[in-house]
């Protein structure tokens, strides 16, 4: 009896998987044109957003580069003016 019950559960699981797969494939095939049309409408907006953010990104990168250079110079000048560094150079 348990073997028949196991076979029935297996058949039920297979039928459920088949139903989900066919429903999912029908749903995806019907949604594909909608997704393609939405992508065609969204592509210019995404490109415009990226292009409008480009100057801000470049400004931020140049500011960070300048800031890190200034910090390096301050660190270099601080270490050179330290008295122990001058003694090390004399020896």
mmCIF file as gemmi writes it, N, C-alpha and C atoms, coordinates in Angstrom:
data_model
loop_
_atom_site.group_PDB
_atom_site.id
_atom_site.type_symbol
_atom_site.label_atom_id
_atom_site.label_alt_id
_atom_site.label_comp_id
_atom_site.label_asym_id
_atom_site.label_entity_id
_atom_site.label_seq_id
_atom_site.pdbx_PDB_ins_code
_atom_site.Cartn_x
_atom_site.Cartn_y
_atom_site.Cartn_z
_atom_site.occupancy
_atom_site.B_iso_or_equiv
_atom_site.pdbx_formal_charge
_atom_site.auth_seq_id
_atom_site.auth_asym_id
_atom_site.pdbx_PDB_model_num
ATOM 1 N N . UNK Axp A 1 ? 0.818 -1.192 0 1 0 ? 1 A 1
ATOM 2 C CA . UNK Axp A 1 ? 0 0 0 1 0 ? 1 A 1
ATOM 3 C C . UNK Axp A 1 ? 0.862 1.257 0 1 0 ? 1 A 1
ATOM 4 N N . UNK Axp A 2 ? 1.989 1.204 0.746 1 0 ? 2 A 1
ATOM 5 C CA . UNK Axp A 2 ? 2.842 2.378 0.828 1 0 ? 2 A 1
ATOM 6 C C . UNK Axp A 2 ? 3.507 2.654 -0.51 1 0 ? 2 A 1
ATOM 7 N N . UNK Axp A 3 ? 3.825 1.594 -1.278 1 0 ? 3 A 1
ATOM 8 C CA . UNK Axp A 3 ? 4.447 1.806 -2.587 1 0 ? 3 A 1
ATOM 9 C C . UNK Axp A 3 ? 3.479 2.509 -3.524 1 0 ? 3 A 1
ATOM 10 N N . UNK Axp A 4 ? 2.215 2.113 -3.494 1 0 ? 4 A 1
ATOM 11 C CA . UNK Axp A 4 ? 1.217 2.751 -4.355 1 0 ? 4 A 1
ATOM 12 C C . UNK Axp A 4 ? 1.018 4.212 -3.95 1 0 ? 4 A 1
ATOM 13 N N . UNK Axp A 5 ? 1.047 4.456 -2.659 1 0 ? 5 A 1
ATOM 14 C CA . UNK Axp A 5 ? 0.895 5.829 -2.189 1 0 ? 5 A 1
ATOM 15 C C . UNK Axp A 5 ? 2.096 6.677 -2.619 1 0 ? 5 A 1
ATOM 16 N N . UNK Axp A 6 ? 3.306 6.107 -2.549 1 0 ? 6 A 1
ATOM 17 C CA . UNK Axp A 6 ? 4.502 6.824 -2.987 1 0 ? 6 A 1
ATOM 18 C C . UNK Axp A 6 ? 4.466 7.119 -4.474 1 0 ? 6 A 1
ATOM 19 N N . UNK Axp A 7 ? 3.976 6.158 -5.259 1 0 ? 7 A 1
ATOM 20 C CA . UNK Axp A 7 ? 3.875 6.374 -6.709 1 0 ? 7 A 1
ATOM 21 C C . UNK Axp A 7 ? 2.85 7.458 -7.004 1 0 ? 7 A 1
ATOM 22 N N . UNK Axp A 8 ? 1.736 7.446 -6.266 1 0 ? 8 A 1
ATOM 23 C CA . UNK Axp A 8 ? 0.734 8.492 -6.461 1 0 ? 8 A 1
ATOM 24 C C . UNK Axp A 8 ? 1.287 9.878 -6.113 1 0 ? 8 A 1
ATOM 25 N N . UNK Axp A 9 ? 2.047 9.956 -5.014 1 0 ? 9 A 1
ATOM 26 C CA . UNK Axp A 9 ? 2.659 11.237 -4.655 1 0 ? 9 A 1
ATOM 27 C C . UNK Axp A 9 ? 3.656 11.688 -5.718 1 0 ? 9 A 1
ATOM 28 N N . UNK Axp A 10 ? 4.418 10.743 -6.264 1 0 ? 10 A 1
ATOM 29 C CA . UNK Axp A 10 ? 5.378 11.069 -7.317 1 0 ? 10 A 1
ATOM 30 C C . UNK Axp A 10 ? 4.661 11.569 -8.563 1 0 ? 10 A 1
ATOM 31 N N . UNK Axp A 11 ? 3.571 10.899 -8.952 1 0 ? 11 A 1
ATOM 32 C CA . UNK Axp A 11 ? 2.801 11.35 -10.113 1 0 ? 11 A 1
ATOM 33 C C . UNK Axp A 11 ? 2.189 12.724 -9.867 1 0 ? 11 A 1
ATOM 34 N N . UNK Axp A 12 ? 1.698 12.941 -8.663 1 0 ? 12 A 1
ATOM 35 C CA . UNK Axp A 12 ? 1.128 14.245 -8.327 1 0 ? 12 A 1
ATOM 36 C C . UNK Axp A 12 ? 2.19 15.342 -8.396 1 0 ? 12 A 1
ATOM 37 N N . UNK Axp A 13 ? 3.392 15.046 -7.891 1 0 ? 13 A 1
ATOM 38 C CA . UNK Axp A 13 ? 4.473 16.03 -7.942 1 0 ? 13 A 1
ATOM 39 C C . UNK Axp A 13 ? 4.876 16.313 -9.384 1 0 ? 13 A 1
ATOM 40 N N . UNK Axp A 14 ? 4.941 15.265 -10.21 1 0 ? 14 A 1
ATOM 41 C CA . UNK Axp A 14 ? 5.29 15.465 -11.621 1 0 ? 14 A 1
ATOM 42 C C . UNK Axp A 14 ? 4.228 16.279 -12.345 1 0 ? 14 A 1
ATOM 43 N N . UNK Axp A 15 ? 2.956 16.008 -12.065 1 0 ? 15 A 1
ATOM 44 C CA . UNK Axp A 15 ? 1.886 16.776 -12.705 1 0 ? 15 A 1
ATOM 45 C C . UNK Axp A 15 ? 1.921 18.236 -12.254 1 0 ? 15 A 1
ATOM 46 N N . UNK Axp A 16 ? 2.218 18.459 -10.981 1 0 ? 16 A 1
ATOM 47 C CA . UNK Axp A 16 ? 2.315 19.826 -10.48 1 0 ? 16 A 1
ATOM 48 C C . UNK Axp A 16 ? 3.479 20.571 -11.131 1 0 ? 16 A 1
ATOM 49 N N . UNK Axp A 17 ? 4.635 19.9 -11.246 1 0 ? 17 A 1
ATOM 50 C CA . UNK Axp A 17 ? 5.788 20.522 -11.915 1 0 ? 17 A 1
ATOM 51 C C . UNK Axp A 17 ? 5.466 20.834 -13.369 1 0 ? 17 A 1
ATOM 52 N N . UNK Axp A 18 ? 4.786 19.918 -14.046 1 0 ? 18 A 1
ATOM 53 C CA . UNK Axp A 18 ? 4.423 20.14 -15.444 1 0 ? 18 A 1
ATOM 54 C C . UNK Axp A 18 ? 3.474 21.327 -15.579 1 0 ? 18 A 1
ATOM 55 N N . UNK Axp A 19 ? 2.497 21.404 -14.678 1 0 ? 19 A 1
ATOM 56 C CA . UNK Axp A 19 ? 1.545 22.517 -14.734 1 0 ? 19 A 1
ATOM 57 C C . UNK Axp A 19 ? 2.243 23.848 -14.475 1 0 ? 19 A 1
ATOM 58 N N . UNK Axp A 20 ? 3.132 23.87 -13.487 1 0 ? 20 A 1
ATOM 59 C CA . UNK Axp A 20 ? 3.854 25.108 -13.197 1 0 ? 20 A 1
ATOM 60 C C . UNK Axp A 20 ? 4.762 25.503 -14.356 1 0 ? 20 A 1
ATOM 61 N N . UNK Axp A 21 ? 5.424 24.515 -14.968 1 0 ? 21 A 1
ATOM 62 C CA . UNK Axp A 21 ? 6.338 24.812 -16.068 1 0 ? 21 A 1
ATOM 63 C C . UNK Axp A 21 ? 5.589 25.352 -17.282 1 0 ? 21 A 1
ATOM 64 N N . UNK Axp A 22 ? 4.479 24.698 -17.638 1 0 ? 22 A 1
ATOM 65 C CA . UNK Axp A 22 ? 3.745 25.165 -18.822 1 0 ? 22 A 1
ATOM 66 C C . UNK Axp A 22 ? 3.099 26.521 -18.566 1 0 ? 22 A 1
ATOM 67 N N . UNK Axp A 23 ? 2.556 26.721 -17.36 1 0 ? 23 A 1
ATOM 68 C CA . UNK Axp A 23 ? 1.974 28.028 -17.044 1 0 ? 23 A 1
ATOM 69 C C . UNK Axp A 23 ? 3.045 29.106 -17.048 1 0 ? 23 A 1
ATOM 70 N N . UNK Axp A 24 ? 4.197 28.794 -16.472 1 0 ? 24 A 1
ATOM 71 C CA . UNK Axp A 24 ? 5.289 29.764 -16.455 1 0 ? 24 A 1
ATOM 72 C C . UNK Axp A 24 ? 5.793 30.091 -17.839 1 0 ? 24 A 1
ATOM 73 N N . UNK Axp A 25 ? 5.903 29.086 -18.7 1 0 ? 25 A 1
ATOM 74 C CA . UNK Axp A 25 ? 6.399 29.365 -20.051 1 0 ? 25 A 1
ATOM 75 C C . UNK Axp A 25 ? 5.379 30.176 -20.849 1 0 ? 25 A 1
ATOM 76 N N . UNK Axp A 26 ? 4.08 29.889 -20.676 1 0 ? 26 A 1
ATOM 77 C CA . UNK Axp A 26 ? 3.054 30.699 -21.353 1 0 ? 26 A 1
ATOM 78 C C . UNK Axp A 26 ? 3.076 32.137 -20.84 1 0 ? 26 A 1
ATOM 79 N N . UNK Axp A 27 ? 3.251 32.28 -19.525 1 0 ? 27 A 1
ATOM 80 C CA . UNK Axp A 27 ? 3.288 33.615 -18.937 1 0 ? 27 A 1
ATOM 81 C C . UNK Axp A 27 ? 4.498 34.4 -19.433 1 0 ? 27 A 1
ATOM 82 N N . UNK Axp A 28 ? 5.659 33.739 -19.484 1 0 ? 28 A 1
ATOM 83 C CA . UNK Axp A 28 ? 6.86 34.418 -19.964 1 0 ? 28 A 1
ATOM 84 C C . UNK Axp A 28 ? 6.754 34.783 -21.435 1 0 ? 28 A 1
ATOM 85 N N . UNK Axp A 29 ? 6.184 33.894 -22.235 1 0 ? 29 A 1
ATOM 86 C CA . UNK Axp A 29 ? 6.067 34.204 -23.664 1 0 ? 29 A 1
ATOM 87 C C . UNK Axp A 29 ? 5.077 35.334 -23.905 1 0 ? 29 A 1
ATOM 88 N N . UNK Axp A 30 ? 4.074 35.47 -23.04 1 0 ? 30 A 1
ATOM 89 C CA . UNK Axp A 30 ? 3.138 36.581 -23.221 1 0 ? 30 A 1
ATOM 90 C C . UNK Axp A 30 ? 3.697 37.884 -22.656 1 0 ? 30 A 1
ATOM 91 N N . UNK Axp A 31 ? 4.604 37.802 -21.681 1 0 ? 31 A 1
ATOM 92 C CA . UNK Axp A 31 ? 5.18 39.013 -21.103 1 0 ? 31 A 1
ATOM 93 C C . UNK Axp A 31 ? 6.393 39.52 -21.876 1 0 ? 31 A 1
ATOM 94 N N . UNK Axp A 32 ? 6.958 38.699 -22.77 1 0 ? 32 A 1
ATOM 95 C CA . UNK Axp A 32 ? 8.173 39.099 -23.48 1 0 ? 32 A 1
ATOM 96 C C . UNK Axp A 32 ? 7.981 40.36 -24.322 1 0 ? 32 A 1
ATOM 97 N N . UNK Axp A 33 ? 6.894 40.497 -25.112 1 0 ? 33 A 1
ATOM 98 C CA . UNK Axp A 33 ? 6.724 41.746 -25.872 1 0 ? 33 A 1
ATOM 99 C C . UNK Axp A 33 ? 6.55 42.971 -24.972 1 0 ? 33 A 1
ATOM 100 N N . UNK Axp A 34 ? 5.896 42.778 -23.837 1 0 ? 34 A 1
ATOM 101 C CA . UNK Axp A 34 ? 5.721 43.891 -22.902 1 0 ? 34 A 1
ATOM 102 C C . UNK Axp A 34 ? 7.072 44.322 -22.337 1 0 ? 34 A 1
ATOM 103 N N . UNK Axp A 35 ? 7.908 43.36 -21.986 1 0 ? 35 A 1
ATOM 104 C CA . UNK Axp A 35 ? 9.232 43.68 -21.454 1 0 ? 35 A 1
ATOM 105 C C . UNK Axp A 35 ? 10.095 44.354 -22.519 1 0 ? 35 A 1
ATOM 106 N N . UNK Axp A 36 ? 10.005 43.885 -23.766 1 0 ? 36 A 1
ATOM 107 C CA . UNK Axp A 36 ? 10.792 44.498 -24.84 1 0 ? 36 A 1
ATOM 108 C C . UNK Axp A 36 ? 10.353 45.936 -25.09 1 0 ? 36 A 1
ATOM 109 N N . UNK Axp A 37 ? 9.052 46.183 -25.092 1 0 ? 37 A 1
ATOM 110 C CA . UNK Axp A 37 ? 8.553 47.547 -25.304 1 0 ? 37 A 1
ATOM 111 C C . UNK Axp A 37 ? 8.944 48.459 -24.14 1 0 ? 37 A 1
ATOM 112 N N . UNK Axp A 38 ? 8.861 47.941 -22.925 1 0 ? 38 A 1
ATOM 113 C CA . UNK Axp A 38 ? 9.254 48.751 -21.765 1 0 ? 38 A 1
ATOM 114 C C . UNK Axp A 38 ? 10.741 49.07 -21.817 1 0 ? 38 A 1
ATOM 115 N N . UNK Axp A 39 ? 11.554 48.094 -22.245 1 0 ? 39 A 1
ATOM 116 C CA . UNK Axp A 39 ? 12.994 48.333 -22.342 1 0 ? 39 A 1
ATOM 117 C C . UNK Axp A 39 ? 13.298 49.392 -23.397 1 0 ? 39 A 1
ATOM 118 N N . UNK Axp A 40 ? 12.58 49.357 -24.515 1 0 ? 40 A 1
ATOM 119 C CA . UNK Axp A 40 ? 12.818 50.36 -25.559 1 0 ? 40 A 1
ATOM 120 C C . UNK Axp A 40 ? 12.447 51.757 -25.075 1 0 ? 40 A 1
ATOM 121 N N . UNK Axp A 41 ? 11.433 51.853 -24.219 1 0 ? 41 A 1
ATOM 122 C CA . UNK Axp A 41 ? 11.056 53.161 -23.689 1 0 ? 41 A 1
ATOM 123 C C . UNK Axp A 41 ? 11.98 53.596 -22.557 1 0 ? 41 A 1
ATOM 124 N N . UNK Axp A 42 ? 12.51 52.624 -21.807 1 0 ? 42 A 1
ATOM 125 C CA . UNK Axp A 42 ? 13.354 52.971 -20.671 1 0 ? 42 A 1
ATOM 126 C C . UNK Axp A 42 ? 14.806 53.216 -21.059 1 0 ? 42 A 1
ATOM 127 N N . UNK Axp A 43 ? 15.238 52.675 -22.189 1 0 ? 43 A 1
ATOM 128 C CA . UNK Axp A 43 ? 16.646 52.804 -22.575 1 0 ? 43 A 1
ATOM 129 C C . UNK Axp A 43 ? 17.085 54.255 -22.728 1 0 ? 43 A 1
ATOM 130 N N . UNK Axp A 44 ? 16.337 55.132 -23.426 1 0 ? 44 A 1
ATOM 131 C CA . UNK Axp A 44 ? 16.778 56.537 -23.495 1 0 ? 44 A 1
ATOM 132 C C . UNK Axp A 44 ? 16.824 57.21 -22.125 1 0 ? 44 A 1
ATOM 133 N N . UNK Axp A 45 ? 15.884 56.869 -21.256 1 0 ? 45 A 1
ATOM 134 C CA . UNK Axp A 45 ? 15.882 57.469 -19.917 1 0 ? 45 A 1
ATOM 135 C C . UNK Axp A 45 ? 17.106 57.027 -19.118 1 0 ? 45 A 1
ATOM 136 N N . UNK Axp A 46 ? 17.461 55.754 -19.231 1 0 ? 46 A 1
ATOM 137 C CA . UNK Axp A 46 ? 18.638 55.252 -18.514 1 0 ? 46 A 1
ATOM 138 C C . UNK Axp A 46 ? 19.905 55.896 -19.064 1 0 ? 46 A 1
ATOM 139 N N . UNK Axp A 47 ? 20 56.004 -20.393 1 0 ? 47 A 1
ATOM 140 C CA . UNK Axp A 47 ? 21.173 56.645 -20.999 1 0 ? 47 A 1
ATOM 141 C C . UNK Axp A 47 ? 21.27 58.109 -20.592 1 0 ? 47 A 1
ATOM 142 N N . UNK Axp A 48 ? 20.15 58.802 -20.579 1 0 ? 48 A 1
ATOM 143 C CA . UNK Axp A 48 ? 20.15 60.206 -20.171 1 0 ? 48 A 1
ATOM 144 C C . UNK Axp A 48 ? 20.56 60.358 -18.706 1 0 ? 48 A 1
ATOM 145 N N . UNK Axp A 49 ? 20.104 59.457 -17.87 1 0 ? 49 A 1
ATOM 146 C CA . UNK Axp A 49 ? 20.476 59.497 -16.459 1 0 ? 49 A 1
ATOM 147 C C . UNK Axp A 49 ? 21.972 59.282 -16.276 1 0 ? 49 A 1
ATOM 148 N N . UNK Axp A 50 ? 22.526 58.316 -17.007 1 0 ? 50 A 1
ATOM 149 C CA . UNK Axp A 50 ? 23.964 58.04 -16.9 1 0 ? 50 A 1
ATOM 150 C C . UNK Axp A 50 ? 24.774 59.22 -17.417 1 0 ? 50 A 1
ATOM 151 N N . UNK Axp A 51 ? 24.36 59.773 -18.554 1 0 ? 51 A 1
ATOM 152 C CA . UNK Axp A 51 ? 25.101 60.899 -19.122 1 0 ? 51 A 1
ATOM 153 C C . UNK Axp A 51 ? 24.992 62.147 -18.255 1 0 ? 51 A 1
ATOM 154 N N . UNK Axp A 52 ? 23.858 62.355 -17.619 1 0 ? 52 A 1
ATOM 155 C CA . UNK Axp A 52 ? 23.724 63.53 -16.759 1 0 ? 52 A 1
ATOM 156 C C . UNK Axp A 52 ? 24.505 63.359 -15.459 1 0 ? 52 A 1
ATOM 157 N N . UNK Axp A 53 ? 24.738 62.129 -15.034 1 0 ? 53 A 1
ATOM 158 C CA . UNK Axp A 53 ? 25.508 61.902 -13.808 1 0 ? 53 A 1
ATOM 159 C C . UNK Axp A 53 ? 27.008 61.913 -14.067 1 0 ? 53 A 1
ATOM 160 N N . UNK Axp A 54 ? 27.42 61.863 -15.321 1 0 ? 54 A 1
ATOM 161 C CA . UNK Axp A 54 ? 28.845 61.775 -15.644 1 0 ? 54 A 1
ATOM 162 C C . UNK Axp A 54 ? 29.646 62.987 -15.163 1 0 ? 54 A 1
ATOM 163 N N . UNK Axp A 55 ? 29.218 64.23 -15.383 1 0 ? 55 A 1
ATOM 164 C CA . UNK Axp A 55 ? 30.015 65.362 -14.875 1 0 ? 55 A 1
ATOM 165 C C . UNK Axp A 55 ? 30.166 65.359 -13.355 1 0 ? 55 A 1
ATOM 166 N N . UNK Axp A 56 ? 29.126 64.967 -12.661 1 0 ? 56 A 1
ATOM 167 C CA . UNK Axp A 56 ? 29.212 64.903 -11.2 1 0 ? 56 A 1
ATOM 168 C C . UNK Axp A 56 ? 30.226 63.854 -10.763 1 0 ? 56 A 1
ATOM 169 N N . UNK Axp A 57 ? 30.21 62.713 -11.438 1 0 ? 57 A 1
ATOM 170 C CA . UNK Axp A 57 ? 31.176 61.665 -11.097 1 0 ? 57 A 1
ATOM 171 C C . UNK Axp A 57 ? 32.602 62.112 -11.383 1 0 ? 57 A 1
ATOM 172 N N . UNK Axp A 58 ? 32.804 62.793 -12.514 1 0 ? 58 A 1
ATOM 173 C CA . UNK Axp A 58 ? 34.145 63.28 -12.842 1 0 ? 58 A 1
ATOM 174 C C . UNK Axp A 58 ? 34.606 64.338 -11.843 1 0 ? 58 A 1
ATOM 175 N N . UNK Axp A 59 ? 33.716 65.241 -11.468 1 0 ? 59 A 1
ATOM 176 C CA . UNK Axp A 59 ? 34.069 66.262 -10.481 1 0 ? 59 A 1
ATOM 177 C C . UNK Axp A 59 ? 34.425 65.621 -9.142 1 0 ? 59 A 1
ATOM 178 N N . UNK Axp A 60 ? 33.637 64.638 -8.734 1 0 ? 60 A 1
ATOM 179 C CA . UNK Axp A 60 ? 33.907 63.959 -7.467 1 0 ? 60 A 1
ATOM 180 C C . UNK Axp A 60 ? 35.252 63.247 -7.508 1 0 ? 60 A 1
ATOM 181 N N . UNK Axp A 61 ? 35.537 62.579 -8.63 1 0 ? 61 A 1
ATOM 182 C CA . UNK Axp A 61 ? 36.815 61.875 -8.746 1 0 ? 61 A 1
ATOM 183 C C . UNK Axp A 61 ? 37.985 62.852 -8.712 1 0 ? 61 A 1
ATOM 184 N N . UNK Axp A 62 ? 37.863 63.977 -9.415 1 0 ? 62 A 1
ATOM 185 C CA . UNK Axp A 62 ? 38.963 64.942 -9.413 1 0 ? 62 A 1
ATOM 186 C C . UNK Axp A 62 ? 39.131 65.581 -8.036 1 0 ? 62 A 1
ATOM 187 N N . UNK Axp A 63 ? 38.014 65.849 -7.347 1 0 ? 63 A 1
ATOM 188 C CA . UNK Axp A 63 ? 38.105 66.41 -5.999 1 0 ? 63 A 1
ATOM 189 C C . UNK Axp A 63 ? 38.789 65.435 -5.049 1 0 ? 63 A 1
ATOM 190 N N . UNK Axp A 64 ? 38.43 64.153 -5.13 1 0 ? 64 A 1
ATOM 191 C CA . UNK Axp A 64 ? 39.062 63.161 -4.256 1 0 ? 64 A 1
ATOM 192 C C . UNK Axp A 64 ? 40.545 63.02 -4.561 1 0 ? 64 A 1
ATOM 193 N N . UNK Axp A 65 ? 40.902 63.091 -5.833 1 0 ? 65 A 1
ATOM 194 C CA . UNK Axp A 65 ? 42.314 63.016 -6.208 1 0 ? 65 A 1
ATOM 195 C C . UNK Axp A 65 ? 43.085 64.218 -5.662 1 0 ? 65 A 1
ATOM 196 N N . UNK Axp A 66 ? 42.513 65.403 -5.8 1 0 ? 66 A 1
ATOM 197 C CA . UNK Axp A 66 ? 43.154 66.608 -5.272 1 0 ? 66 A 1
ATOM 198 C C . UNK Axp A 66 ? 43.259 66.549 -3.746 1 0 ? 66 A 1
ATOM 199 N N . UNK Axp A 67 ? 42.209 66.103 -3.095 1 0 ? 67 A 1
ATOM 200 C CA . UNK Axp A 67 ? 42.202 66.022 -1.636 1 0 ? 67 A 1
ATOM 201 C C . UNK Axp A 67 ? 43.248 65.03 -1.136 1 0 ? 67 A 1
ATOM 202 N N . UNK Axp A 68 ? 43.354 63.869 -1.797 1 0 ? 68 A 1
ATOM 203 C CA . UNK Axp A 68 ? 44.349 62.885 -1.363 1 0 ? 68 A 1
ATOM 204 C C . UNK Axp A 68 ? 45.763 63.39 -1.622 1 0 ? 68 A 1
ATOM 205 N N . UNK Axp A 69 ? 45.961 64.15 -2.71 1 0 ? 69 A 1
ATOM 206 C CA . UNK Axp A 69 ? 47.282 64.729 -2.97 1 0 ? 69 A 1
ATOM 207 C C . UNK Axp A 69 ? 47.65 65.744 -1.896 1 0 ? 69 A 1
ATOM 208 N N . UNK Axp A 70 ? 46.693 66.587 -1.522 1 0 ? 70 A 1
ATOM 209 C CA . UNK Axp A 70 ? 46.962 67.566 -0.463 1 0 ? 70 A 1
ATOM 210 C C . UNK Axp A 70 ? 47.251 66.888 0.87 1 0 ? 70 A 1
ATOM 211 N N . UNK Axp A 71 ? 46.523 65.837 1.177 1 0 ? 71 A 1
ATOM 212 C CA . UNK Axp A 71 ? 46.793 65.114 2.423 1 0 ? 71 A 1
ATOM 213 C C . UNK Axp A 71 ? 48.173 64.475 2.401 1 0 ? 71 A 1
ATOM 214 N N . UNK Axp A 72 ? 48.579 63.955 1.255 1 0 ? 72 A 1
ATOM 215 C CA . UNK Axp A 72 ? 49.912 63.37 1.146 1 0 ? 72 A 1
ATOM 216 C C . UNK Axp A 72 ? 50.984 64.435 1.337 1 0 ? 72 A 1
ATOM 217 N N . UNK Axp A 73 ? 50.772 65.613 0.753 1 0 ? 73 A 1
ATOM 218 C CA . UNK Axp A 73 ? 51.744 66.696 0.921 1 0 ? 73 A 1
ATOM 219 C C . UNK Axp A 73 ? 51.825 67.156 2.368 1 0 ? 73 A 1
ATOM 220 N N . UNK Axp A 74 ? 50.682 67.271 3.026 1 0 ? 74 A 1
ATOM 221 C CA . UNK Axp A 74 ? 50.679 67.663 4.438 1 0 ? 74 A 1
ATOM 222 C C . UNK Axp A 74 ? 51.406 66.616 5.276 1 0 ? 74 A 1
ATOM 223 N N . UNK Axp A 75 ? 51.15 65.35 4.995 1 0 ? 75 A 1
ATOM 224 C CA . UNK Axp A 75 ? 51.851 64.291 5.725 1 0 ? 75 A 1
ATOM 225 C C . UNK Axp A 75 ? 53.343 64.314 5.478 1 0 ? 75 A 1
ATOM 226 N N . UNK Axp A 76 ? 53.739 64.576 4.243 1 0 ? 76 A 1
ATOM 227 C CA . UNK Axp A 76 ? 55.164 64.642 3.919 1 0 ? 76 A 1
ATOM 228 C C . UNK Axp A 76 ? 55.83 65.815 4.628 1 0 ? 76 A 1
ATOM 229 N N . UNK Axp A 77 ? 55.178 66.985 4.577 1 0 ? 77 A 1
ATOM 230 C CA . UNK Axp A 77 ? 55.754 68.158 5.243 1 0 ? 77 A 1
ATOM 231 C C . UNK Axp A 77 ? 55.809 67.981 6.753 1 0 ? 77 A 1
ATOM 232 N N . UNK Axp A 78 ? 54.794 67.344 7.313 1 0 ? 78 A 1
ATOM 233 C CA . UNK Axp A 78 ? 54.785 67.107 8.752 1 0 ? 78 A 1
ATOM 234 C C . UNK Axp A 78 ? 55.904 66.157 9.151 1 0 ? 78 A 1
ATOM 235 N N . UNK Axp A 79 ? 56.095 65.11 8.372 1 0 ? 79 A 1
ATOM 236 C CA . UNK Axp A 79 ? 57.147 64.154 8.721 1 0 ? 79 A 1
ATOM 237 C C . UNK Axp A 79 ? 58.53 64.75 8.509 1 0 ? 79 A 1
ATOM 238 N N . UNK Axp A 80 ? 58.674 65.648 7.53 1 0 ? 80 A 1
ATOM 239 C CA . UNK Axp A 80 ? 59.987 66.256 7.297 1 0 ? 80 A 1
ATOM 240 C C . UNK Axp A 80 ? 60.326 67.286 8.365 1 0 ? 80 A 1
ATOM 241 N N . UNK Axp A 81 ? 59.324 67.953 8.914 1 0 ? 81 A 1
ATOM 242 C CA . UNK Axp A 81 ? 59.601 68.967 9.928 1 0 ? 81 A 1
ATOM 243 C C . UNK Axp A 81 ? 59.735 68.372 11.324 1 0 ? 81 A 1
ATOM 244 N N . UNK Axp A 82 ? 59.49 67.082 11.468 1 0 ? 82 A 1
ATOM 245 C CA . UNK Axp A 82 ? 59.616 66.44 12.772 1 0 ? 82 A 1
ATOM 246 C C . UNK Axp A 82 ? 61.096 66.355 13.135 1 0 ? 82 A 1
ATOM 247 N N . UNK Axp A 83 ? 61.489 66.655 14.396 1 0 ? 83 A 1
ATOM 248 C CA . UNK Axp A 83 ? 62.917 66.689 14.741 1 0 ? 83 A 1
ATOM 249 C C . UNK Axp A 83 ? 63.623 65.342 14.614 1 0 ? 83 A 1
ATOM 250 N N . UNK Axp A 84 ? 62.947 64.262 14.888 1 0 ? 84 A 1
ATOM 251 C CA . UNK Axp A 84 ? 63.613 62.96 14.795 1 0 ? 84 A 1
ATOM 252 C C . UNK Axp A 84 ? 63.964 62.637 13.348 1 0 ? 84 A 1
ATOM 253 N N . UNK Axp A 85 ? 63.162 63.119 12.416 1 0 ? 85 A 1
ATOM 254 C CA . UNK Axp A 85 ? 63.465 62.878 11.005 1 0 ? 85 A 1
ATOM 255 C C . UNK Axp A 85 ? 64.729 63.637 10.598 1 0 ? 85 A 1
ATOM 256 N N . UNK Axp A 86 ? 64.896 64.85 11.106 1 0 ? 86 A 1
ATOM 257 C CA . UNK Axp A 86 ? 66.09 65.631 10.783 1 0 ? 86 A 1
ATOM 258 C C . UNK Axp A 86 ? 67.326 64.965 11.373 1 0 ? 86 A 1
ATOM 259 N N . UNK Axp A 87 ? 67.222 64.386 12.557 1 0 ? 87 A 1
ATOM 260 C CA . UNK Axp A 87 ? 68.367 63.693 13.146 1 0 ? 87 A 1
ATOM 261 C C . UNK Axp A 87 ? 68.717 62.449 12.348 1 0 ? 87 A 1
ATOM 262 N N . UNK Axp A 88 ? 67.703 61.736 11.849 1 0 ? 88 A 1
ATOM 263 C CA . UNK Axp A 88 ? 67.965 60.554 11.038 1 0 ? 88 A 1
ATOM 264 C C . UNK Axp A 88 ? 68.694 60.924 9.76 1 0 ? 88 A 1
ATOM 265 N N . UNK Axp A 89 ? 68.362 62.069 9.203 1 0 ? 89 A 1
ATOM 266 C CA . UNK Axp A 89 ? 69.018 62.484 7.967 1 0 ? 89 A 1
ATOM 267 C C . UNK Axp A 89 ? 70.468 62.895 8.216 1 0 ? 89 A 1
ATOM 268 N N . UNK Axp A 90 ? 70.763 63.423 9.398 1 0 ? 90 A 1
ATOM 269 C CA . UNK Axp A 90 ? 72.132 63.837 9.702 1 0 ? 90 A 1
ATOM 270 C C . UNK Axp A 90 ? 73.059 62.639 9.852 1 0 ? 90 A 1
ATOM 271 N N . UNK Axp A 91 ? 72.559 61.543 10.309 1 0 ? 91 A 1
ATOM 272 C CA . UNK Axp A 91 ? 73.427 60.378 10.551 1 0 ? 91 A 1
ATOM 273 C C . UNK Axp A 91 ? 73.749 59.614 9.316 1 0 ? 91 A 1
